[in-house]
PDB file of C-alpha atoms and ligand atoms in Angstrom:
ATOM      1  CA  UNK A   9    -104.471 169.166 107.936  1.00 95.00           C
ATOM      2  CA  UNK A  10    -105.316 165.215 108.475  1.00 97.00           C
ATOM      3  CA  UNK A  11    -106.090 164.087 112.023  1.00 98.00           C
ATOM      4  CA  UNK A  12    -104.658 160.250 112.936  1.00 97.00           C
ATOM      5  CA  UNK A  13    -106.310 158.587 115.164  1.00 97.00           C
ATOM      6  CA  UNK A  14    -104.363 156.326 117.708  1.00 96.00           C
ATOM      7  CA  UNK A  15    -106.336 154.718 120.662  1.00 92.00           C
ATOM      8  CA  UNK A  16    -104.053 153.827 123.434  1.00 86.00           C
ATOM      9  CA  UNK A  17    -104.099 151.554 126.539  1.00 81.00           C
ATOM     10  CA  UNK A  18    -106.484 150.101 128.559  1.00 77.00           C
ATOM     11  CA  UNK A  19    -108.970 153.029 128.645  1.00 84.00           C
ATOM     12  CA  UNK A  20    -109.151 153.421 125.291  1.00 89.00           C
ATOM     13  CA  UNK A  21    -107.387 157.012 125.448  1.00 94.00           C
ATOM     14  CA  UNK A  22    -107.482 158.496 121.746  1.00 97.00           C
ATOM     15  CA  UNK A  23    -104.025 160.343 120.921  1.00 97.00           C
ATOM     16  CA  UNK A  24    -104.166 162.280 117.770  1.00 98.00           C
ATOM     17  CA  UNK A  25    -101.721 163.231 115.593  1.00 98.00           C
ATOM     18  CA  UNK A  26    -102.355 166.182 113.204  1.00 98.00           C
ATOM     19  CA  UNK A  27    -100.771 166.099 110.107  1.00 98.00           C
ATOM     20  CA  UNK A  28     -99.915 169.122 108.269  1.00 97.00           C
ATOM     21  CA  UNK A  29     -97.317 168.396 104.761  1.00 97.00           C
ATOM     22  CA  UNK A  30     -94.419 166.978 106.647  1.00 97.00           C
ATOM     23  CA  UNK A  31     -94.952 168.181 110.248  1.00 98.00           C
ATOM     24  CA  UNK A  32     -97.138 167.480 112.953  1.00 98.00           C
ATOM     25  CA  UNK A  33     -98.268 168.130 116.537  1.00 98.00           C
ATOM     26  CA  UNK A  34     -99.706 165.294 118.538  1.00 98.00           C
ATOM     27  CA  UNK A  35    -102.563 165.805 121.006  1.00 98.00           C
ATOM     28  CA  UNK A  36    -102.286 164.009 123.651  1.00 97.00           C
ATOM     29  CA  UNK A  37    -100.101 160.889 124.305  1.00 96.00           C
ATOM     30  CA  UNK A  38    -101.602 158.238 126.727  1.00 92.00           C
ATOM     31  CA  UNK A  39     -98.511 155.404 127.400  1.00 88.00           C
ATOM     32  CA  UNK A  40     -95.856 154.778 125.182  1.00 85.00           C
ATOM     33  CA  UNK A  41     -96.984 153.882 121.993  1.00 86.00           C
ATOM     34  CA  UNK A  42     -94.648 152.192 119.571  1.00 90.00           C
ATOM     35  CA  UNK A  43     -97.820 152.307 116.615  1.00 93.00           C
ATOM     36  CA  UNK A  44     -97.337 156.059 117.453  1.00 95.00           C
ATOM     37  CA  UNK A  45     -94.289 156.463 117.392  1.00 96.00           C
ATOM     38  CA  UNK A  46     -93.557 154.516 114.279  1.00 96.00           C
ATOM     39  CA  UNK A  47     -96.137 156.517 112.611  1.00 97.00           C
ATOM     40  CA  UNK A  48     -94.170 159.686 113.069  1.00 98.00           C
ATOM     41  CA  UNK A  49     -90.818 158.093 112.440  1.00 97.00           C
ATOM     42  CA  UNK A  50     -91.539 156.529 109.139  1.00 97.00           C
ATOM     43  CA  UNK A  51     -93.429 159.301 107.842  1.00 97.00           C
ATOM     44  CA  UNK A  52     -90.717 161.305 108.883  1.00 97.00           C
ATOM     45  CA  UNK A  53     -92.740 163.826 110.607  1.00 98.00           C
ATOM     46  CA  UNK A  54     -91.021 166.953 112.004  1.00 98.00           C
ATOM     47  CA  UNK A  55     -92.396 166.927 115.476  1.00 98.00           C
ATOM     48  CA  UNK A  56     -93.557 170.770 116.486  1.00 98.00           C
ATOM     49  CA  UNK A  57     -95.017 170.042 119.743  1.00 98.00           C
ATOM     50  CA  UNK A  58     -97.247 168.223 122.423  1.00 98.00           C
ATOM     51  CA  UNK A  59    -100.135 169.932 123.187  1.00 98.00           C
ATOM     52  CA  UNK A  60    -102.176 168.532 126.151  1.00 98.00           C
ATOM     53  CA  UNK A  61    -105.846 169.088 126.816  1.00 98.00           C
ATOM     54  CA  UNK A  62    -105.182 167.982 130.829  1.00 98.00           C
ATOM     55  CA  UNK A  63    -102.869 166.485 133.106  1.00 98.00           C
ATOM     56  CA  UNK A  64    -104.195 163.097 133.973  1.00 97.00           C
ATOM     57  CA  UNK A  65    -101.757 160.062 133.349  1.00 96.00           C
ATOM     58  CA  UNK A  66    -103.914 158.690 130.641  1.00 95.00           C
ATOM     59  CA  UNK A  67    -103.431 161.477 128.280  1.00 96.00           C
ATOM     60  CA  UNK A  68     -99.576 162.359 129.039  1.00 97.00           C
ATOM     61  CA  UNK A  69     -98.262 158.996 130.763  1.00 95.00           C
ATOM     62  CA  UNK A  70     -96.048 158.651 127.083  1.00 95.00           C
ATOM     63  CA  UNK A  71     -94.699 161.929 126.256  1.00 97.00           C
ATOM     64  CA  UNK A  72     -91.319 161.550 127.159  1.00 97.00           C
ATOM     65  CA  UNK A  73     -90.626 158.357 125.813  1.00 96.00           C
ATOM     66  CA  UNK A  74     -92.434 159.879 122.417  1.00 97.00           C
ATOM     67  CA  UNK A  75     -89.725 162.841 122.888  1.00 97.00           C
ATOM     68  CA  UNK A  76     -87.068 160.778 123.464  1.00 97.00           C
ATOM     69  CA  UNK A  77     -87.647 158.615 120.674  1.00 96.00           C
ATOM     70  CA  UNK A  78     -88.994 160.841 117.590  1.00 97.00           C
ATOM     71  CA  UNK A  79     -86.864 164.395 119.291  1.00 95.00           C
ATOM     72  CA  UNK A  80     -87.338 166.673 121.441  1.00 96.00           C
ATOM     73  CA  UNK A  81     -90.513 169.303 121.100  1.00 98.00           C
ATOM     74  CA  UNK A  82     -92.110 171.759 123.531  1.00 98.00           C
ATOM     75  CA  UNK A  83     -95.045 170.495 125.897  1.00 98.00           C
ATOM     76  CA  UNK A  84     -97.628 172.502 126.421  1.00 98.00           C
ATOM     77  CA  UNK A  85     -99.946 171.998 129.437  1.00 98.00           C
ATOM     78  CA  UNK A  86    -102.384 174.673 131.332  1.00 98.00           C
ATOM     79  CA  UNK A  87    -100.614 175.222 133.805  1.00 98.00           C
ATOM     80  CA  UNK A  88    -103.709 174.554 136.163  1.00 98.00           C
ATOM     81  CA  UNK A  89    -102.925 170.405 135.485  1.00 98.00           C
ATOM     82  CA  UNK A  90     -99.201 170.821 135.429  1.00 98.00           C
ATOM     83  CA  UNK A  91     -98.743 169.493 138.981  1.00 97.00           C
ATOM     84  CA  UNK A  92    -101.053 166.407 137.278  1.00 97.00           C
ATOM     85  CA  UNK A  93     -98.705 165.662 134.686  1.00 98.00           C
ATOM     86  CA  UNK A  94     -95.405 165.922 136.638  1.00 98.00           C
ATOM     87  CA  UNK A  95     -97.253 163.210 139.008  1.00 97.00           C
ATOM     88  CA  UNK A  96     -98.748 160.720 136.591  1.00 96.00           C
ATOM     89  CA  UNK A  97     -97.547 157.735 137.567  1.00 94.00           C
ATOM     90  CA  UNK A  98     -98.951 158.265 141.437  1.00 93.00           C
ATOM     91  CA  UNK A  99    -102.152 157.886 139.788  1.00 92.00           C
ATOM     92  CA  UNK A 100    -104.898 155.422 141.747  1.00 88.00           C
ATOM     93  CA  UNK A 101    -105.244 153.174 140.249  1.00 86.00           C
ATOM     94  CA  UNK A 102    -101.070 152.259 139.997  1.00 89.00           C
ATOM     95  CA  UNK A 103    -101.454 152.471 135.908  1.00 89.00           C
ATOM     96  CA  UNK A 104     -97.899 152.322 135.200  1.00 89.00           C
ATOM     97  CA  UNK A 105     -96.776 155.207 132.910  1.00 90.00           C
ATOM     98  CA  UNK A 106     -93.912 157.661 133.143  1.00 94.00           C
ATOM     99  CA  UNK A 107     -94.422 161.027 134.382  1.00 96.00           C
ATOM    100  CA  UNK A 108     -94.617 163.902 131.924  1.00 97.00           C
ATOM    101  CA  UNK A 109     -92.923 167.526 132.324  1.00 98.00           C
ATOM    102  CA  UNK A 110     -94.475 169.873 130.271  1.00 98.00           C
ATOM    103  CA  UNK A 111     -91.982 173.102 128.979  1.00 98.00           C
ATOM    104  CA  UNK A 112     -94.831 175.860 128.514  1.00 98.00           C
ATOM    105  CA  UNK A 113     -98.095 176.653 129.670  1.00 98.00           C
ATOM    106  CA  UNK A 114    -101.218 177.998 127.613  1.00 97.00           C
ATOM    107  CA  UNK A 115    -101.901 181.516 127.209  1.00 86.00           C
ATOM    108  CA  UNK A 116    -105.252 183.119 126.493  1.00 80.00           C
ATOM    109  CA  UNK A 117    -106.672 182.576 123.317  1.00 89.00           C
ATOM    110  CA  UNK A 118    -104.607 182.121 120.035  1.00 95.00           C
ATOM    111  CA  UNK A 119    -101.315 179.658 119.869  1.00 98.00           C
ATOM    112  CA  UNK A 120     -98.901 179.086 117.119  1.00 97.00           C
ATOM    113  CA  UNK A 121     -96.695 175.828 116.508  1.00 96.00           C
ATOM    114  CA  UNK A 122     -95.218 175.932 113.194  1.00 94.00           C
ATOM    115  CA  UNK A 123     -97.744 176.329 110.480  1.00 94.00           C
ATOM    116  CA  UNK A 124    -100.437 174.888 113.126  1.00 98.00           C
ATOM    117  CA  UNK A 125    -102.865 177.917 114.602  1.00 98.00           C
ATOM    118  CA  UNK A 126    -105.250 177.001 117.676  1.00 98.00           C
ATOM    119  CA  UNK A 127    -107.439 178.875 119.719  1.00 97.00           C
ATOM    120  CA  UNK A 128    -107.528 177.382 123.484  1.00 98.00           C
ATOM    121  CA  UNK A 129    -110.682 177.435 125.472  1.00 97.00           C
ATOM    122  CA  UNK A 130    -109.689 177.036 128.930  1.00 97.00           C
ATOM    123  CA  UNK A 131    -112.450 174.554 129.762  1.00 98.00           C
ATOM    124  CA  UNK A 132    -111.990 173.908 133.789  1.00 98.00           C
ATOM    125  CA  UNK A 133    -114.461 170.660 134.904  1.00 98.00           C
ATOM    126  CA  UNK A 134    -113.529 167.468 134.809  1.00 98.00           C
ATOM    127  CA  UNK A 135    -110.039 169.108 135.663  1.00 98.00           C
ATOM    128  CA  UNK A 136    -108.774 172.800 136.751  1.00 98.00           C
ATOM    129  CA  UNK A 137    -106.369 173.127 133.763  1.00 98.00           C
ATOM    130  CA  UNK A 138    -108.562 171.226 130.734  1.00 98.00           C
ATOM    131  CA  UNK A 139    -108.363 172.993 127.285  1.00 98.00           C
ATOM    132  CA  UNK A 140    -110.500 172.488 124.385  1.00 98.00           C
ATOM    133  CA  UNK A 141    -108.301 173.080 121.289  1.00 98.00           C
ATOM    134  CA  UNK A 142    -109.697 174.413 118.089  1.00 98.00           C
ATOM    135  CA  UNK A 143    -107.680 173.929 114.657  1.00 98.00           C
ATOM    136  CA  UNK A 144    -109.974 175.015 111.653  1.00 97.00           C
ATOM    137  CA  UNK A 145    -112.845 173.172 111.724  1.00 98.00           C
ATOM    138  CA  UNK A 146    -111.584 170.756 114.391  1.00 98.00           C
ATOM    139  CA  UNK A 147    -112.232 170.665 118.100  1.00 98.00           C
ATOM    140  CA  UNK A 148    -110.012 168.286 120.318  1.00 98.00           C
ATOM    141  CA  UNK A 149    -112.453 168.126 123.540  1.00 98.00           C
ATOM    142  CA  UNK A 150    -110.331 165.812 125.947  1.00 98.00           C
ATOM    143  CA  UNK A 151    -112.459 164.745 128.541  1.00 98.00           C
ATOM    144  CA  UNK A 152    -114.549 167.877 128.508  1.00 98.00           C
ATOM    145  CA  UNK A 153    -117.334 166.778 125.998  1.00 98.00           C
ATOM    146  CA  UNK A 154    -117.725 163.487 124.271  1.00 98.00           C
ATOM    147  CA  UNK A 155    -120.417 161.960 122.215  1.00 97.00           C
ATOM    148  CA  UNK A 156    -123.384 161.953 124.028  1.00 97.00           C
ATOM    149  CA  UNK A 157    -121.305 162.506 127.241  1.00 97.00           C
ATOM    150  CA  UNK A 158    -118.910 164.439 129.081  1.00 98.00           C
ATOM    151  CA  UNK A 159    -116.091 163.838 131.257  1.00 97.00           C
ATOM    152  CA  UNK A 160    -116.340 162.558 134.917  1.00 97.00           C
ATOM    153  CA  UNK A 161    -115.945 165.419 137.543  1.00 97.00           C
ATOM    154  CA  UNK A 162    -115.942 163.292 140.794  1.00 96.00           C
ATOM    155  CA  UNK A 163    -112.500 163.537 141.247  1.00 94.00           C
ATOM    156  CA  UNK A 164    -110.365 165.227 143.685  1.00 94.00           C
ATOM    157  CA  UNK A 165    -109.437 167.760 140.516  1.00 96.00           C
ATOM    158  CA  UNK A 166    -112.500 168.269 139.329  1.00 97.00           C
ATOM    159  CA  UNK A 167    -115.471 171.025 140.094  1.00 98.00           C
ATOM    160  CA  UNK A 168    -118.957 170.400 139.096  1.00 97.00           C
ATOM    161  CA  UNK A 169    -119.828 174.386 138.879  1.00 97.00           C
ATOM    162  CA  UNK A 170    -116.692 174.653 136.743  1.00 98.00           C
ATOM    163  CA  UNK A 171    -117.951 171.932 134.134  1.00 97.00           C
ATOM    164  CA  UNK A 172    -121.220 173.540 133.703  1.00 97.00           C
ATOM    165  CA  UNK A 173    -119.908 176.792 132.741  1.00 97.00           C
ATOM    166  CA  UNK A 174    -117.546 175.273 130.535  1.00 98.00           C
ATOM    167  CA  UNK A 175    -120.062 173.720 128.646  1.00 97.00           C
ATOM    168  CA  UNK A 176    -121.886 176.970 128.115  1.00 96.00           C
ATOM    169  CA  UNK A 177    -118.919 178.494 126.675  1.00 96.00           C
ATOM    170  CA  UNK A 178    -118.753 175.560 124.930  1.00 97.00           C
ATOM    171  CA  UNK A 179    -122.365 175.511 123.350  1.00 96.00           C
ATOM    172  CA  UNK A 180    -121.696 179.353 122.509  1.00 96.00           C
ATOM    173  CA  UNK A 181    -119.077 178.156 119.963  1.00 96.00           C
ATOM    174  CA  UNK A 182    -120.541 179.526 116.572  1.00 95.00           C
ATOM    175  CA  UNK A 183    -120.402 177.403 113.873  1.00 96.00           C
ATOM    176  CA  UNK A 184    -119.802 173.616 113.141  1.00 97.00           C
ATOM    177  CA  UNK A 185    -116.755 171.232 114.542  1.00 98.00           C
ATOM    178  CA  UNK A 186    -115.967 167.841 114.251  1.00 98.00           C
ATOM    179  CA  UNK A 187    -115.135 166.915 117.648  1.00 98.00           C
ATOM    180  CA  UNK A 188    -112.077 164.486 118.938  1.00 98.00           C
ATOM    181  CA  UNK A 189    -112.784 163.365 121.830  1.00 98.00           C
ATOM    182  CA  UNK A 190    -110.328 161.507 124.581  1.00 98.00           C
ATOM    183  CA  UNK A 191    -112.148 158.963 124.905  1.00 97.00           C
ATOM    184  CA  UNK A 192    -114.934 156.827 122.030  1.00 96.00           C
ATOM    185  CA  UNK A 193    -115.853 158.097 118.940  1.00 96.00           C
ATOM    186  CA  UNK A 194    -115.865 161.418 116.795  1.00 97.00           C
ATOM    187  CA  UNK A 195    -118.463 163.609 116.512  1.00 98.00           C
ATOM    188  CA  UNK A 196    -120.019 166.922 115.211  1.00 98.00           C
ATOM    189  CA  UNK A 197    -120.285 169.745 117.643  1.00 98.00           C
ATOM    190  CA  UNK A 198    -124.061 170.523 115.732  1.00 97.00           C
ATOM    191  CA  UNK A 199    -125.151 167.037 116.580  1.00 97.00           C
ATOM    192  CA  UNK A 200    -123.786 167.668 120.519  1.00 97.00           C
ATOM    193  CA  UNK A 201    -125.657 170.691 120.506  1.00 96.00           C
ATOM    194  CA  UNK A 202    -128.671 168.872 119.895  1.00 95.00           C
ATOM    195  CA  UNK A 203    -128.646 165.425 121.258  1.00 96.00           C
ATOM    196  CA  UNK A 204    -126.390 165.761 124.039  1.00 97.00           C
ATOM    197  CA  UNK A 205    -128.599 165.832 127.429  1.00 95.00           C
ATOM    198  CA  UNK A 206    -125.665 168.174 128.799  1.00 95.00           C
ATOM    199  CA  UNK A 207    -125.463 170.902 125.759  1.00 90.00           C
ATOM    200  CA  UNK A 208    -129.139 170.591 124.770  1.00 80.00           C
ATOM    201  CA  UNK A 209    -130.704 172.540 127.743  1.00 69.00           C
TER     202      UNK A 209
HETATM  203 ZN1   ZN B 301    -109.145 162.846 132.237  1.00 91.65          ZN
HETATM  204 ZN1   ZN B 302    -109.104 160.392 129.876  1.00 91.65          ZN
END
């Protein structure tokens, strides 16, 4: 599997789309991306489905203009943050984007799209429905953890308590990731385990 990298839009949301022969499934999709979409169309990439790791605007604000141009694929969504995504464009700060209607929700544990296998960590925090997705020796984190950081959880959808315990499931994860994150740079889970000041202790 190869991970591409696309950062969208004004907050620098990362959008990822994983590679595997000539499919793919693309995590996250901040605002219509034409680099994005391009990338899929001229690889000609069999699309096998969206997964999101929340509902806020800046990670799903594209989706159906990415569906409507490359085909149509399921959208998966917990579906904690599904009321998020089918209201994206009300977000406050009047970012336009489109609103995004995702077609399944996460179960517990193990999911299958095409020859892709993930295990989903329902990782409630920054919001009620954020995932962590694991892919082999991948994590994509959304706004849950980032690299020295983790996501904001002073928002109207987001509990404090919630994030805390997430992150201890989180730092029970055996074994070592490289973690995308929805926002700045890559990292290794081993390194978050150790340096970051909300894993470490
Ligand atoms: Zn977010
Ligand atoms: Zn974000």
């Amino acid at each position: 599997m190869i991970v591409h990298t696309f950062q969208q839009g004004l907050l620098s949301t990362n959008c990822y789309v994983l590679q595997h022969q000539n499919t793919c499934v693309v995590v996250d999709v901040a605002f219509v991306s034409q680099e994005l979409e391009n990338f899929i169309l001229q690889n000609n990439l069999q699309l096998q489905a969206v997964l999101l790791t929340h509902g806020h605007f800046d990670h799903c604000g594209g989706v159906e203009h990415l569906l409507q141009t490359v085909g149509k694929a399921d959208v998966f969504v917990h579906v904690e943050d599904v009321e998020l995504c089918k209201t994206a464009q009300q977000n406050p700060w009047g970012v336009p984007c489109q609103n995004c209607f995702p077609t399944k929700t996460y179960g517990q544990g193990r999911l299958c799209v095409g020859s892709f296998e993930f295990e989903v960590l329902h990782t409630p925090g920054h919001t009620h429905g954020s995932v962590v997705l694991l892919c082999q020796d991948k994590m994509f984190a959304g706004d849950t953890l980032f690299c020295g950081s983790i996501g904001r959880t002073d928002f109207a959808e987001s509990n404090k308590t919630a994030m805390k315990n997430s992150l201890q499931k989180i730092k029970q994860i055996q074994g070592d990731y490289t973690v995308f994150c929805g926002h700045g740079p890559a990292t290794l889970l081993s390194i978050e385990k150790e340096t970051n000041v909300f894993l470490c202790h």
